[in-house]
Coordinates of C-alpha atoms in Angstrom, one line a residue:
M623 CA 0.0 0.0 0.0
S624 CA 1.1 3.6 -0.6
E625 CA 2.1 5.6 2.4
P626 CA -0.9 7.7 3.7
T627 CA 1.5 10.3 5.0
K628 CA 2.8 11.3 1.6
K629 CA 1.4 14.7 0.6
I630 CA -0.4 15.0 -2.8
A631 CA -0.6 18.1 -5.0
V632 CA -3.3 18.2 -7.7
I633 CA -2.3 20.5 -10.6
G634 CA -5.3 22.0 -12.3
L635 CA -8.7 22.3 -10.6
G636 CA -11.1 21.9 -13.3
Y637 CA -13.7 19.2 -14.0
V638 CA -11.1 16.5 -13.5
G639 CA -8.7 17.9 -10.8
L640 CA -11.2 19.3 -8.2
P641 CA -13.1 16.0 -7.7
L642 CA -9.8 14.1 -7.5
A643 CA -8.4 16.6 -5.0
A644 CA -11.6 16.4 -2.9
E645 CA -11.4 12.7 -2.7
F646 CA -7.9 12.5 -1.7
G647 CA -8.4 15.3 0.6
K648 CA -10.7 13.2 2.7
I649 CA -8.0 10.7 3.5
R650 CA -4.6 12.4 3.3
P651 CA -2.9 15.9 3.1
T652 CA -3.7 17.2 -0.4
V653 CA -3.1 20.6 -2.0
G654 CA -5.3 21.7 -4.9
F655 CA -3.2 24.0 -7.1
D656 CA -4.3 26.3 -9.9
I657 CA -2.9 29.4 -11.5
N658 CA -6.3 31.0 -11.6
R659 CA -6.4 33.0 -8.4
A660 CA -10.0 33.8 -8.7
R661 CA -10.8 30.1 -8.9
I662 CA -8.8 29.4 -5.8
A663 CA -10.6 32.2 -4.0
E664 CA -13.9 30.7 -4.9
L665 CA -12.9 27.3 -3.8
K666 CA -11.7 28.5 -0.5
D667 CA -15.2 29.9 0.0
G668 CA -16.7 26.4 -0.8
H669 CA -18.0 27.3 -4.3
D670 CA -17.3 25.3 -7.4
R671 CA -18.5 27.1 -10.5
T672 CA -18.3 23.8 -12.6
R673 CA -21.0 22.3 -10.2
E674 CA -19.2 19.0 -10.2
T675 CA -18.3 19.2 -6.5
S676 CA -20.8 20.4 -3.8
A677 CA -20.0 22.7 -0.9
E678 CA -20.7 19.7 1.3
E679 CA -18.2 17.6 -0.5
L680 CA -15.5 20.3 -0.3
A681 CA -16.2 20.6 3.4
S682 CA -15.8 16.9 3.9
A683 CA -12.3 17.0 2.5
T684 CA -10.8 18.1 5.8
Q685 CA -7.2 17.6 4.6
L686 CA -7.6 19.6 1.3
S687 CA -6.1 23.1 1.0
F688 CA -5.8 25.3 -2.1
A689 CA -2.9 27.3 -3.5
A690 CA -1.9 29.4 -6.5
D691 CA 1.8 29.7 -5.7
T692 CA 4.3 26.9 -6.5
S693 CA 6.0 27.4 -3.1
D694 CA 3.0 26.0 -1.5
I695 CA 3.3 22.6 -3.2
A696 CA 7.1 22.4 -2.6
D697 CA 6.7 20.0 0.3
C698 CA 4.5 17.5 -1.7
T699 CA 5.8 14.2 -2.9
I700 CA 3.2 13.1 -5.3
Y701 CA 2.1 15.6 -8.1
I702 CA -0.9 14.7 -10.2
V703 CA -1.3 16.8 -13.3
T704 CA -5.0 17.2 -14.5
V705 CA -4.7 20.2 -16.9
P706 CA -6.6 20.5 -20.1
T707 CA -5.1 19.2 -23.4
P708 CA -7.0 21.1 -26.2
I709 CA -6.4 21.3 -29.9
D710 CA -5.5 24.6 -31.8
A711 CA -7.3 26.3 -34.7
H712 CA -5.6 23.8 -37.1
K713 CA -6.8 20.8 -35.0
R714 CA -3.3 20.0 -33.8
P715 CA -2.6 19.0 -30.2
D716 CA -1.9 22.0 -28.0
L717 CA 0.4 20.8 -25.2
T718 CA 1.0 24.4 -23.9
P719 CA -0.9 23.8 -20.6
L720 CA 0.8 20.4 -20.1
I721 CA 4.3 21.8 -20.6
K722 CA 3.6 24.7 -18.3
A723 CA 2.3 22.5 -15.6
S724 CA 5.4 20.2 -16.1
E725 CA 7.6 23.3 -15.6
A726 CA 5.8 24.3 -12.5
V727 CA 6.2 20.8 -11.1
G728 CA 9.9 20.6 -12.2
S729 CA 10.6 23.8 -10.3
V730 CA 9.7 22.1 -6.9
L731 CA 10.6 18.5 -7.8
K732 CA 12.8 16.6 -5.3
K733 CA 14.5 13.1 -5.2
G734 CA 12.1 10.3 -4.7
D735 CA 9.0 12.4 -6.0
I736 CA 6.4 10.9 -8.3
V737 CA 4.6 12.8 -11.1
I738 CA 1.3 11.3 -12.3
Y739 CA -0.4 12.6 -15.4
E740 CA -4.2 12.3 -16.0
S741 CA -4.5 14.7 -19.0
T742 CA -5.5 13.0 -22.2
V743 CA -2.5 12.7 -24.6
Y744 CA -1.2 10.6 -27.6
P745 CA 0.8 7.5 -26.7
G746 CA 4.3 8.5 -25.7
A747 CA 3.6 12.0 -24.6
T748 CA 4.4 11.5 -21.0
E749 CA 7.8 10.2 -21.5
E750 CA 8.6 12.0 -24.7
D751 CA 7.2 15.4 -24.0
C752 CA 6.7 15.8 -20.3
V753 CA 9.6 14.0 -18.7
P754 CA 12.3 16.0 -20.6
V755 CA 10.7 19.2 -19.2
L756 CA 10.7 17.8 -15.7
E757 CA 14.4 16.8 -16.1
R758 CA 15.4 20.1 -17.6
V759 CA 13.8 22.3 -15.0
S760 CA 14.6 20.2 -11.9
G761 CA 18.1 19.0 -13.0
L762 CA 17.0 15.5 -11.8
T763 CA 17.2 12.2 -13.7
F764 CA 14.1 10.4 -14.7
N765 CA 13.7 6.8 -13.1
E766 CA 16.7 7.5 -10.8
D767 CA 15.8 10.6 -9.0
F768 CA 12.1 10.9 -9.7
F769 CA 9.4 8.8 -11.3
C770 CA 6.2 9.1 -13.4
G771 CA 2.8 7.5 -13.7
Y772 CA -0.1 7.9 -16.0
S773 CA -3.8 7.3 -15.0
P774 CA -6.3 8.7 -17.6
E775 CA -9.2 10.7 -16.3
R776 CA -12.6 9.3 -16.9
I777 CA -14.7 12.2 -15.6
N778 CA -18.2 12.6 -17.3
P779 CA -19.2 16.3 -16.6
G780 CA -22.9 16.6 -15.4
D781 CA -23.2 12.9 -14.7
K782 CA -24.3 12.6 -11.0
E783 CA -24.5 8.9 -11.2
H784 CA -21.0 8.0 -12.5
R785 CA -18.8 9.8 -10.1
L786 CA -15.0 9.5 -9.7
P787 CA -15.0 6.7 -7.1
S788 CA -17.5 4.5 -9.0
I789 CA -15.5 4.6 -12.2
R790 CA -12.9 1.9 -12.7
K791 CA -9.4 3.6 -12.9
V792 CA -6.6 2.6 -15.3
T793 CA -3.1 3.1 -13.8
S794 CA 0.5 2.8 -14.8
G795 CA 4.0 3.6 -13.7
S796 CA 7.5 4.2 -15.2
T797 CA 8.9 1.1 -13.3
P798 CA 7.1 -2.0 -12.0
E799 CA 7.5 -0.7 -8.5
I800 CA 6.2 2.8 -9.2
A801 CA 3.3 1.1 -11.1
E802 CA 2.4 -0.8 -7.9
T803 CA 2.6 2.5 -5.8
V804 CA 0.4 4.4 -8.3
D805 CA -2.1 1.6 -8.4
A806 CA -2.3 1.4 -4.7
L807 CA -2.7 5.2 -4.4
Y808 CA -5.7 5.3 -6.6
A809 CA -7.2 2.2 -4.9
E810 CA -7.5 4.3 -1.8
I811 CA -10.3 6.3 -3.3
I812 CA -11.7 4.3 -6.2
T813 CA -14.3 2.0 -5.0
A814 CA -14.9 0.5 -8.4
G815 CA -11.4 -0.9 -8.5
T816 CA -8.3 -0.3 -10.6
Y817 CA -6.7 -1.8 -13.6
K818 CA -2.9 -1.7 -13.9
A819 CA -1.8 -1.4 -17.4
E820 CA 1.6 -2.8 -18.4
S821 CA 3.1 0.5 -19.4
I822 CA 2.4 4.2 -19.5
K823 CA 2.0 4.1 -23.3
V824 CA -0.5 1.4 -23.1
A825 CA -2.5 3.5 -20.6
E826 CA -2.2 6.6 -22.8
A827 CA -3.4 4.6 -25.8
A828 CA -6.3 3.1 -23.9
K829 CA -7.6 6.5 -23.0
V830 CA -7.3 8.0 -26.4
I831 CA -9.1 5.1 -28.1
E832 CA -12.0 5.2 -25.7
N833 CA -13.2 8.5 -27.0
T834 CA -12.1 7.8 -30.7
Q835 CA -14.4 4.7 -30.7
R836 CA -17.3 6.8 -29.4
D837 CA -16.5 9.4 -32.0
L838 CA -16.6 6.9 -34.9
N839 CA -19.8 5.4 -33.6
I840 CA -21.5 8.8 -33.5
A841 CA -20.2 9.6 -36.9
L842 CA -21.8 6.5 -38.3
V843 CA -25.2 7.4 -36.9
N844 CA -24.7 11.0 -38.1
E845 CA -24.1 9.8 -41.5
L846 CA -27.0 7.5 -41.3
A847 CA -29.2 10.4 -40.2
I848 CA -28.2 12.4 -43.3
I849 CA -28.9 9.4 -45.6
F850 CA -32.4 8.7 -43.8
N851 CA -33.3 12.4 -44.2
K852 CA -32.8 12.2 -47.9
M853 CA -35.0 9.2 -47.9
G854 CA -37.7 10.8 -45.7
I855 CA -37.3 8.3 -42.9
D856 CA -37.2 9.2 -39.2
T857 CA -33.7 8.3 -38.0
Q858 CA -34.9 7.8 -34.3
A859 CA -37.6 5.4 -35.5
V860 CA -34.9 3.4 -37.3
L861 CA -32.6 3.3 -34.3
E862 CA -35.4 2.3 -31.9
A863 CA -36.3 -0.6 -34.3
A864 CA -32.7 -1.7 -34.7
G865 CA -32.1 -1.4 -31.0
T866 CA -34.4 -4.4 -30.4
K867 CA -31.5 -6.6 -31.2
W868 CA -29.5 -7.4 -28.1
N869 CA -26.0 -6.4 -29.5
F870 CA -27.0 -3.2 -31.2
L871 CA -25.1 -0.2 -29.9
P872 CA -27.4 2.6 -28.7
F873 CA -25.6 5.7 -30.2
R874 CA -27.7 8.7 -31.3
P875 CA -26.9 11.4 -33.9
G876 CA -25.9 15.0 -32.8
L877 CA -23.3 17.6 -32.4
V878 CA -20.0 16.2 -31.1
G879 CA -18.1 18.6 -28.9
G880 CA -16.6 18.8 -25.4
H881 CA -13.1 18.3 -24.1
C882 CA -12.9 14.6 -25.0
I883 CA -14.8 13.1 -27.9
G884 CA -14.3 16.0 -30.3
V885 CA -10.7 16.4 -29.4
D886 CA -9.0 13.2 -28.5
P887 CA -9.0 11.6 -31.9
Y888 CA -6.9 14.4 -33.2
Y889 CA -4.2 13.5 -30.6
L890 CA -4.1 10.0 -32.0
T891 CA -4.1 11.0 -35.6
H892 CA -1.3 13.6 -35.0
K893 CA 0.9 10.9 -33.6
A894 CA 0.1 8.5 -36.4
E895 CA 0.9 11.1 -39.0
A896 CA 4.2 11.8 -37.3
L897 CA 5.0 8.2 -37.7
G898 CA 4.3 8.3 -41.5
Y899 CA 0.7 6.8 -41.3
H900 CA -2.3 8.7 -42.6
P901 CA -5.4 7.6 -40.6
Q902 CA -8.5 7.3 -42.9
V903 CA -11.4 5.9 -40.8
I904 CA -10.7 8.1 -37.8
L905 CA -10.4 11.3 -39.8
A906 CA -13.4 10.5 -41.9
G907 CA -15.5 10.2 -38.7
R908 CA -14.0 13.5 -37.5
R909 CA -14.9 15.2 -40.8
I910 CA -18.6 14.0 -40.6
N911 CA -18.9 15.1 -37.0
D912 CA -17.2 18.5 -37.4
G913 CA -19.6 19.2 -40.3
M914 CA -22.8 18.6 -38.4
G915 CA -23.3 22.1 -37.3
A916 CA -23.3 23.4 -40.8
Y917 CA -25.6 20.5 -41.8
V918 CA -28.1 21.4 -39.1
A919 CA -28.2 25.1 -40.0
G920 CA -28.7 24.2 -43.7
Q921 CA -31.6 21.9 -42.9
M922 CA -33.1 24.7 -40.7
I923 CA -32.9 27.2 -43.6
K924 CA -34.6 24.7 -45.9
A925 CA -37.4 24.1 -43.5
M926 CA -37.9 27.8 -43.0
L927 CA -38.0 28.4 -46.8
K928 CA -40.7 25.7 -47.2
K929 CA -42.8 27.7 -44.8
R930 CA -42.0 30.8 -46.9
I931 CA -40.2 32.6 -44.1
Q932 CA -37.9 35.3 -45.3
I933 CA -34.4 34.3 -44.4
E934 CA -32.6 37.6 -44.4
G935 CA -33.4 39.2 -41.1
A936 CA -35.3 36.2 -39.7
R937 CA -34.8 35.6 -35.9
V938 CA -33.8 32.3 -34.6
L939 CA -33.5 31.3 -30.9
V940 CA -30.8 28.7 -30.2
M941 CA -31.4 27.0 -26.8
G942 CA -28.3 25.7 -25.1
L943 CA -24.7 26.5 -25.6
A944 CA -23.0 23.9 -23.3
F945 CA -21.5 20.9 -25.0
K946 CA -23.9 18.6 -23.2
E947 CA -27.1 18.7 -21.1
N948 CA -27.2 19.8 -17.4
C949 CA -23.7 21.1 -17.1
P950 CA -21.9 24.6 -17.6
D951 CA -19.1 23.2 -19.8
L952 CA -18.7 24.9 -23.0
R953 CA -15.3 23.6 -24.2
N954 CA -15.3 22.8 -27.7
T955 CA -19.0 23.2 -28.1
R956 CA -20.2 22.7 -31.6
V957 CA -23.4 24.7 -31.0
V958 CA -21.3 27.7 -32.0
D959 CA -21.1 26.1 -35.5
V960 CA -24.9 26.2 -35.9
V961 CA -24.9 29.9 -34.8
A962 CA -22.1 30.9 -37.1
E963 CA -23.7 29.2 -40.1
L964 CA -27.2 30.6 -39.5
R965 CA -25.7 34.1 -39.2
D966 CA -23.8 33.5 -42.5
Y967 CA -27.3 33.1 -44.0
G968 CA -28.3 36.5 -42.6
V969 CA -30.3 35.2 -39.8
E970 CA -30.3 37.1 -36.4
V971 CA -29.5 34.5 -33.7
D972 CA -30.2 34.7 -30.0
V973 CA -28.5 32.2 -27.7
H974 CA -30.1 31.3 -24.4
D975 CA -28.5 28.9 -21.8
P976 CA -29.3 29.3 -18.0
W977 CA -26.5 27.0 -17.2
M978 CA -23.8 29.2 -18.8
D979 CA -21.7 32.0 -17.3
P980 CA -22.4 34.9 -19.7
E981 CA -18.8 36.3 -19.2
E982 CA -17.3 32.9 -20.1
A983 CA -19.4 32.7 -23.3
R984 CA -18.4 36.2 -24.2
H985 CA -14.7 35.4 -23.5
E986 CA -14.5 32.1 -25.3
Y987 CA -16.8 32.7 -28.3
G988 CA -17.7 36.3 -28.5
L989 CA -21.4 35.4 -27.8
E990 CA -23.8 37.6 -25.8
L991 CA -26.3 35.3 -24.1
I992 CA -29.8 36.5 -23.5
E993 CA -31.4 36.0 -20.1
E994 CA -35.1 35.6 -21.3
P995 CA -36.3 35.1 -25.0
A996 CA -38.7 37.6 -26.3
A997 CA -42.3 36.3 -26.5
G998 CA -43.6 35.6 -30.1
A999 CA -40.4 37.0 -31.7
Y1000 CA -38.8 33.9 -33.4
D1001 CA -39.1 32.5 -36.8
G1002 CA -37.3 29.4 -35.6
V1003 CA -36.2 27.7 -32.4
V1004 CA -33.3 25.2 -32.2
L1005 CA -33.2 23.0 -29.2
A1006 CA -29.5 22.3 -29.3
V1007 CA -28.9 21.1 -25.7
A1008 CA -31.6 19.1 -23.9
H1009 CA -31.2 20.7 -20.3
D1010 CA -33.8 19.4 -18.0
T1011 CA -35.1 22.9 -17.7
F1012 CA -35.8 23.0 -21.4
R1013 CA -37.5 19.6 -21.5
A1014 CA -39.7 20.3 -18.5
G1015 CA -42.3 22.5 -20.3
G1016 CA -42.4 20.5 -23.5
P1017 CA -42.7 22.1 -26.9
E1018 CA -45.8 24.0 -25.4
A1019 CA -43.5 26.2 -23.4
L1020 CA -41.4 27.0 -26.5
A1021 CA -44.5 28.1 -28.4
A1022 CA -44.6 31.2 -26.4
W1023 CA -41.4 32.4 -28.0
R1024 CA -42.4 31.4 -31.5
K1025 CA -44.3 33.2 -34.2
P1026 CA -47.3 31.3 -35.6
A1027 CA -45.5 30.3 -38.8
S1028 CA -42.2 29.2 -37.5
I1029 CA -39.8 26.1 -37.2
L1030 CA -38.9 24.0 -34.1
C1031 CA -35.7 22.1 -34.7
D1032 CA -35.3 19.4 -32.0
L1033 CA -31.6 18.3 -32.3
K1034 CA -31.8 16.1 -29.3
S1035 CA -35.0 14.4 -30.1
A1036 CA -36.3 15.5 -26.7
F1037 CA -40.0 15.5 -28.0
S1038 CA -41.9 13.2 -30.1
P1039 CA -41.7 13.6 -34.0
D1040 CA -45.1 15.1 -34.3
Q1041 CA -44.1 17.8 -31.9
S1042 CA -41.2 19.3 -33.9
D1043 CA -40.7 20.3 -37.6
L1044 CA -37.1 19.1 -37.8
R1045 CA -34.8 16.7 -35.9
L1046 CA -31.8 14.5 -36.6

């Protein structure tokens, strides 16, 4: 078993890091570290803006403290890095947060310390990209003076059923002994159990293909939705019929965004291309999913034209900006593609999402959210994210915002087919 006296630092307190820090903070000294001082101040007051960790959960983590200065984590011996790994405008992996976090850890790294990465990366990134930074900044030697592990995060934002302790954890270490230590460490908080991978690269690869597989399955049903739409067949009806077979996978069409499914495949394809192999199936799935926002907007415009609605100057309400329902996470949300495409047609678009921080929407996408839609003002409504608050009133509640001759586009199939004009 790992030694309970060893102090942990969790680097990055977002959707992944904070729940992890809170769990460890219940049983051993833990410091939650983040460079965002405003975030640290909020957490010290018991408030988590991501809504993943409640004030009660934070209060129960009696050994958890928060810090924004690296000097406050210098006495830790285990460092767990949980920073984001996004893609840039050219869909290439952006390791900047990971490298900066590694530099911060390297500045306080000591002999015998262990650095564990949870951020999603391509196979080899921990040892090929992060370890050299740790060595350069610390002046220490990998696998002699310090050691590394990799345990991919499996957090599902907004999911109150599958929480960190109840999701089985893959672990790995840079030596057999460290692999045992890392596995024992996570076993202290993961009630669902752990799975010790044979190497760091295997653990990295396992994570990146989890979401690549989901991406491809969603791309398949998205392409089927496009085909069935041309045939005049309701895609949801087809999927429900096919779903009566025991081994049919229950994927549904839709916009594919977020910090994982819409991003992780590009990490794998980047590494493959660096090795001289051009992935075909994975990138084909990405192209389909990345194009769904424009497709939805195009279908919306066609439906409006069929009702003889003047497109130039028409008003459309887009309901939801988060990348998924019942969470305030807008990272890589593809709803913005629908908004941008509709505006290219000359449509005036309002975006409404009570889960979102208006300042964050403004900062990330330049979008001004509206607090309350105007009654009877819209030629079209797009239900882009099926928050419970949107589902609650049904299409009848949305009717108050629509003009008599208008279109309801139900992207999430939240309502029955006869209650909407358009859906995937």
